[in-house]
XYZ file of C-alpha atoms in Angstrom:
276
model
C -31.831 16.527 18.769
C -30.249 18.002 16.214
C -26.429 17.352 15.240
C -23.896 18.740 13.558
C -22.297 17.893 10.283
C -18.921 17.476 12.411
C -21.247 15.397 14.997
C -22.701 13.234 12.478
C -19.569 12.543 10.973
C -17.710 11.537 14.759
C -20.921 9.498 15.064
C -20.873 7.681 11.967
C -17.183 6.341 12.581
C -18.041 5.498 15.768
C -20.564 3.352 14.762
C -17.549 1.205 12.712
C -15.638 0.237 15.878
C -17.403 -2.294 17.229
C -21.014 -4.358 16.300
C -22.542 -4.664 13.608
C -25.319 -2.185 12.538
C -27.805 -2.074 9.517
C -27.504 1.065 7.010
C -30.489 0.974 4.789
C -30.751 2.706 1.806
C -33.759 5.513 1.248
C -34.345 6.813 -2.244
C -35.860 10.293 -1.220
C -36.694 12.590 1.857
C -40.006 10.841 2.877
C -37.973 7.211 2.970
C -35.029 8.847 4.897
C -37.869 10.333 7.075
C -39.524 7.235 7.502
C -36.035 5.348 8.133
C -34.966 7.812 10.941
C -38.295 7.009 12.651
C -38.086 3.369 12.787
C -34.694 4.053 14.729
C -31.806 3.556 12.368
C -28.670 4.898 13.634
C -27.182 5.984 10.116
C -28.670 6.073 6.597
C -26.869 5.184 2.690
C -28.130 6.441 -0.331
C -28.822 4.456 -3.380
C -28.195 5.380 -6.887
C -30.567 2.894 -8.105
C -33.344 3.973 -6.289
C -33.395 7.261 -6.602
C -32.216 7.175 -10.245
C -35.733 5.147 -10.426
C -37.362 7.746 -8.739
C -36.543 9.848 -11.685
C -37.265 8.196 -14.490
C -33.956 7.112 -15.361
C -31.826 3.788 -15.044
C -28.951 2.924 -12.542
C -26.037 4.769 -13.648
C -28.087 7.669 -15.542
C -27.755 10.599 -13.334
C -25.357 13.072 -14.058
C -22.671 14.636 -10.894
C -24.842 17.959 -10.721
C -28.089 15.898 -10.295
C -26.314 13.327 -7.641
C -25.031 16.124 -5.736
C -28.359 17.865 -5.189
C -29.554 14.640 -3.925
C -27.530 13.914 -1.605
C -28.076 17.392 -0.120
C -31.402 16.649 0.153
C -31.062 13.362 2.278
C -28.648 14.810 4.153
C -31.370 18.214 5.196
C -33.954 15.489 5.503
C -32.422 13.664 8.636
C -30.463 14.144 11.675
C -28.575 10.657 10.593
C -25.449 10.526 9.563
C -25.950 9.770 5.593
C -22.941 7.586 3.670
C -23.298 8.334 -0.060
C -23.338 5.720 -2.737
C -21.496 7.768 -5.053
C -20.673 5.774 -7.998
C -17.406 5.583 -9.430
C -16.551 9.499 -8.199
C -17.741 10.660 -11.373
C -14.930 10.685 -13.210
C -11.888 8.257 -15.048
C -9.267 10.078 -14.045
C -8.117 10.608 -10.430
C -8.450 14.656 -10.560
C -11.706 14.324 -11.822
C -12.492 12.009 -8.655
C -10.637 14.181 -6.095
C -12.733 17.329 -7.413
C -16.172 14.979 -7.386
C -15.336 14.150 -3.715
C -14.358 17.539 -2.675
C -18.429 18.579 -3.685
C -19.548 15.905 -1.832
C -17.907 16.603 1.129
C -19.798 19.551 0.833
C -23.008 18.434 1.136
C -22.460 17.247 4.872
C -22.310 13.278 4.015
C -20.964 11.284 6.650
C -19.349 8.779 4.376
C -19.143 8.267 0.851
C -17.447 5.210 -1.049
C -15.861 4.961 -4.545
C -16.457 2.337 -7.148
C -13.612 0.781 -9.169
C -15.921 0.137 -12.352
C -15.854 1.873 -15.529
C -18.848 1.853 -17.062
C -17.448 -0.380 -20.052
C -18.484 -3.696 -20.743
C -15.592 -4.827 -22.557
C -13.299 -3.380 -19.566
C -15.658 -3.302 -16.903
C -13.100 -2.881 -14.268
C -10.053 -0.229 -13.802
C -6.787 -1.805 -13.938
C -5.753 -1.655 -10.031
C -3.301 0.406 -10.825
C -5.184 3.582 -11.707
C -8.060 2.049 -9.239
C -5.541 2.818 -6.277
C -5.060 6.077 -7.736
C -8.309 7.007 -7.528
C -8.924 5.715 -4.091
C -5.711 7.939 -2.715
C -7.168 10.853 -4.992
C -10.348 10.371 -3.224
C -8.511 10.419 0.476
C -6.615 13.379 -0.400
C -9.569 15.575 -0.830
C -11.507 14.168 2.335
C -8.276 14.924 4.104
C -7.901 18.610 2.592
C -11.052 18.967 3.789
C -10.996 17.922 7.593
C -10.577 14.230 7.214
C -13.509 13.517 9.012
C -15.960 12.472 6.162
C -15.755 8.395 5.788
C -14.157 6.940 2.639
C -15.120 3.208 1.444
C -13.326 1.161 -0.966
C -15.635 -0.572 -3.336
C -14.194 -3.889 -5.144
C -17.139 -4.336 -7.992
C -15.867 -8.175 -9.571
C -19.149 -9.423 -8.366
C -21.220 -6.502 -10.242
C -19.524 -6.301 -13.391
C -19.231 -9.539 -14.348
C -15.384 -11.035 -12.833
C -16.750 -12.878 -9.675
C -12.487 -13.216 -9.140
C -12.646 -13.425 -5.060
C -9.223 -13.480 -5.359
C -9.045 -9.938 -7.237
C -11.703 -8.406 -4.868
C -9.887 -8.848 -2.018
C -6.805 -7.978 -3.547
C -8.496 -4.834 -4.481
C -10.152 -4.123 -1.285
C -6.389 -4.639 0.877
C -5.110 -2.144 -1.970
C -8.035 0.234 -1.013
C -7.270 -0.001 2.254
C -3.454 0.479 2.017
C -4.485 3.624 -0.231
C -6.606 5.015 2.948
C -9.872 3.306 2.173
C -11.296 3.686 6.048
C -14.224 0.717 5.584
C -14.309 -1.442 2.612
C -17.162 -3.166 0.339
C -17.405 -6.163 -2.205
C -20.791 -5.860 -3.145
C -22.094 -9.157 -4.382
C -20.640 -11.496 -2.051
C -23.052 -13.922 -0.535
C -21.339 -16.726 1.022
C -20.328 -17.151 4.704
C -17.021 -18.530 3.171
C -17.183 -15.487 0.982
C -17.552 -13.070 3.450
C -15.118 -14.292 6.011
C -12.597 -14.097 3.585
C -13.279 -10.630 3.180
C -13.410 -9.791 6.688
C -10.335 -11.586 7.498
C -8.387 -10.223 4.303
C -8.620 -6.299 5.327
C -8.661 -6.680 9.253
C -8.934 -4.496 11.647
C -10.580 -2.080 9.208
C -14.543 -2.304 8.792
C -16.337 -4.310 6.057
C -19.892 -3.263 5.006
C -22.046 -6.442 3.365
C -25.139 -6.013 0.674
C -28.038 -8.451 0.841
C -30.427 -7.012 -0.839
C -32.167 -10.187 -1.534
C -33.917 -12.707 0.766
C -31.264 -14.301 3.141
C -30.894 -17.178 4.840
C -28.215 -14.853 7.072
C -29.462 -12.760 9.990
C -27.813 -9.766 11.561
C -26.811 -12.178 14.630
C -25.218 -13.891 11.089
C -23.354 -11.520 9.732
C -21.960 -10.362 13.352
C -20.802 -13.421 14.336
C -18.873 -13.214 11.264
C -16.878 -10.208 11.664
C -18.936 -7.723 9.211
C -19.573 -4.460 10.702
C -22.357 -2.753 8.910
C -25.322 -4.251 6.224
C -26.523 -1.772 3.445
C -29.207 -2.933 1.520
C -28.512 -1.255 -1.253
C -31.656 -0.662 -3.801
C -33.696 -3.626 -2.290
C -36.017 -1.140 -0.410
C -36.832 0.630 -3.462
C -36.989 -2.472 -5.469
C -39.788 -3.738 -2.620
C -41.446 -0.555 -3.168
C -42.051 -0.655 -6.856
C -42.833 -4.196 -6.700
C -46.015 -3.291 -4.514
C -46.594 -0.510 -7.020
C -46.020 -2.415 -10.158
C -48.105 -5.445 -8.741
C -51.457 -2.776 -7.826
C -51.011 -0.723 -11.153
C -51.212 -4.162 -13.400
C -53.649 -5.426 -11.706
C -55.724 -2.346 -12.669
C -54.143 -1.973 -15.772
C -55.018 -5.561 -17.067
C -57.897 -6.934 -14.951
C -59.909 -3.999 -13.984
C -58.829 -4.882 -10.700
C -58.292 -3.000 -7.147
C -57.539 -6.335 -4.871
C -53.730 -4.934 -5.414
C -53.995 -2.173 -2.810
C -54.880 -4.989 -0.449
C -51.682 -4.274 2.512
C -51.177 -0.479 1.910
C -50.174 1.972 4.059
C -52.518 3.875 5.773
C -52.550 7.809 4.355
C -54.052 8.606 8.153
C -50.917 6.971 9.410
C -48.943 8.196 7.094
C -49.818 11.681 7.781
C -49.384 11.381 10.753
C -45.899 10.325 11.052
C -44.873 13.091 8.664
C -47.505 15.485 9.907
C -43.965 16.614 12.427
C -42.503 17.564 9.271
C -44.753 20.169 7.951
C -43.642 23.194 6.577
């Protein structure tokens, strides 16, 4: 089956009215490959993990570079594809709106907005201009169709203000400002979370754990969340395997590290369907 970007896109916010579904996050074509086989129904980039990918840290890529990514995802899979897509690129809300308007373009399904700055001293925009940005953000998916998901992304828990209080103000702001699924990344609580949940009602709430979890999906469900990204604990995994192997050559001489890896014969054999 192949869908459509519009299909994809119908899909995706279908998937937000009811349940609760996992999103995980792939770094690159063969992990959104290898995703879509193991029978996801949607996909989320990471900007960690594929800012690893290329030698660079979180936060490093430049708007050219994260656009041509997230075309490639998108050409990779017949999933619908939400975009982590940092804080839009831009301080100001025209620079946002005009960041949104190219991703749009590449056929993502969703994509959500950060309120952080990028400064230490102020990590945070005042909610004020964060609102702005949001509604900036809304106004371009709308010129364009409307169809493409927007989430709100309170980041107190990221940058340093753990403020539960502020988050969800920010996230019910978000939402008043057309946010269609919102995100406080960093919440880990069940107390936490159900505050969230309860705060921005009936709209969608998508929870990270990207660390082990005492919380299962049948969890998280039961408490009203609607979707679980991972974020970049997938690519994190996969460089811990890789950075476990290489030292152990690198200091003892050693090849017990490759002990547990894939098999290349099943490997290419799952992306043998693939060839070009």
């Amino acid at each position: 089956m192949t869908r459509t970007v519009a299909q994809k896109r119908a899909d995706f916010r279908a998937l937000h009215e009811q349940g609760c579904f996992a999103i995980p996050n792939p770094w690159d074509k063969g992990s959104a490959r290898y995703l879509q086989g193991l029978g996801f129904k949607a996909l989320a980039t990471t900007s960690s993990g594929h800012a690893w990918s290329q030698g660079l840290a979180d936060g490093g890529q430049s708007r050219d570079t994260m656009l041509a990514h997230l075309r490639d995802i998108v050409d990779a899979t017949d999933l619908p594809v939400n975009a982590d897509f940092e804080n839009g690129f831009a301080a100001d809300a025209q620079g946002v709106a005009e960041s949104v308007r190219l991703a749009v373009e590449t056929g993502v399904a969703g994509l959500s907005i950060e309120d952080s700055t990028g400064d230490a001293a102020n990590p945070l925009f005042e909610i004020g201009i964060a609102v702005e940005r949001l509604r900036a953000a809304r106004r371009a998916i709308d010129a364009a169709g409307g169809d493409t998901l927007l989430v709100g992304r309170a980041e107190n828990f990221f940058a340093g203000r753990p403020d539960l209080d502020d988050a969800i103000a920010r996230l019910k702001a978000y939402a008043e400002a057309g946010a269609d699924c919102l995100y406080a990344p960093g919440i880990r609580t069940r107390e936490q979370i159900a505050a969230v949940v309860a705060a921005v009602a009936p709209k969608p709430v998508n929870l990270l754990i990207g660390w082990p979890s005492e919380l299962s999906m049948q969890d998280i469900a039961a408490l009203g969340v609607r979707r679980v990204s991972v974020g970049g604990a997938l690519a994190r995994a996969a460089w811990g395997g890789f950075d476990r192997a290489a030292r152990a050559l690198a200091e003892q001489g050693r090849f017990d590290g490759f002990e547990g890896a894939a098999s290349g014969a099943d490997l290419d054999g799952f992306f043998g369907r693939f060839s070009e």
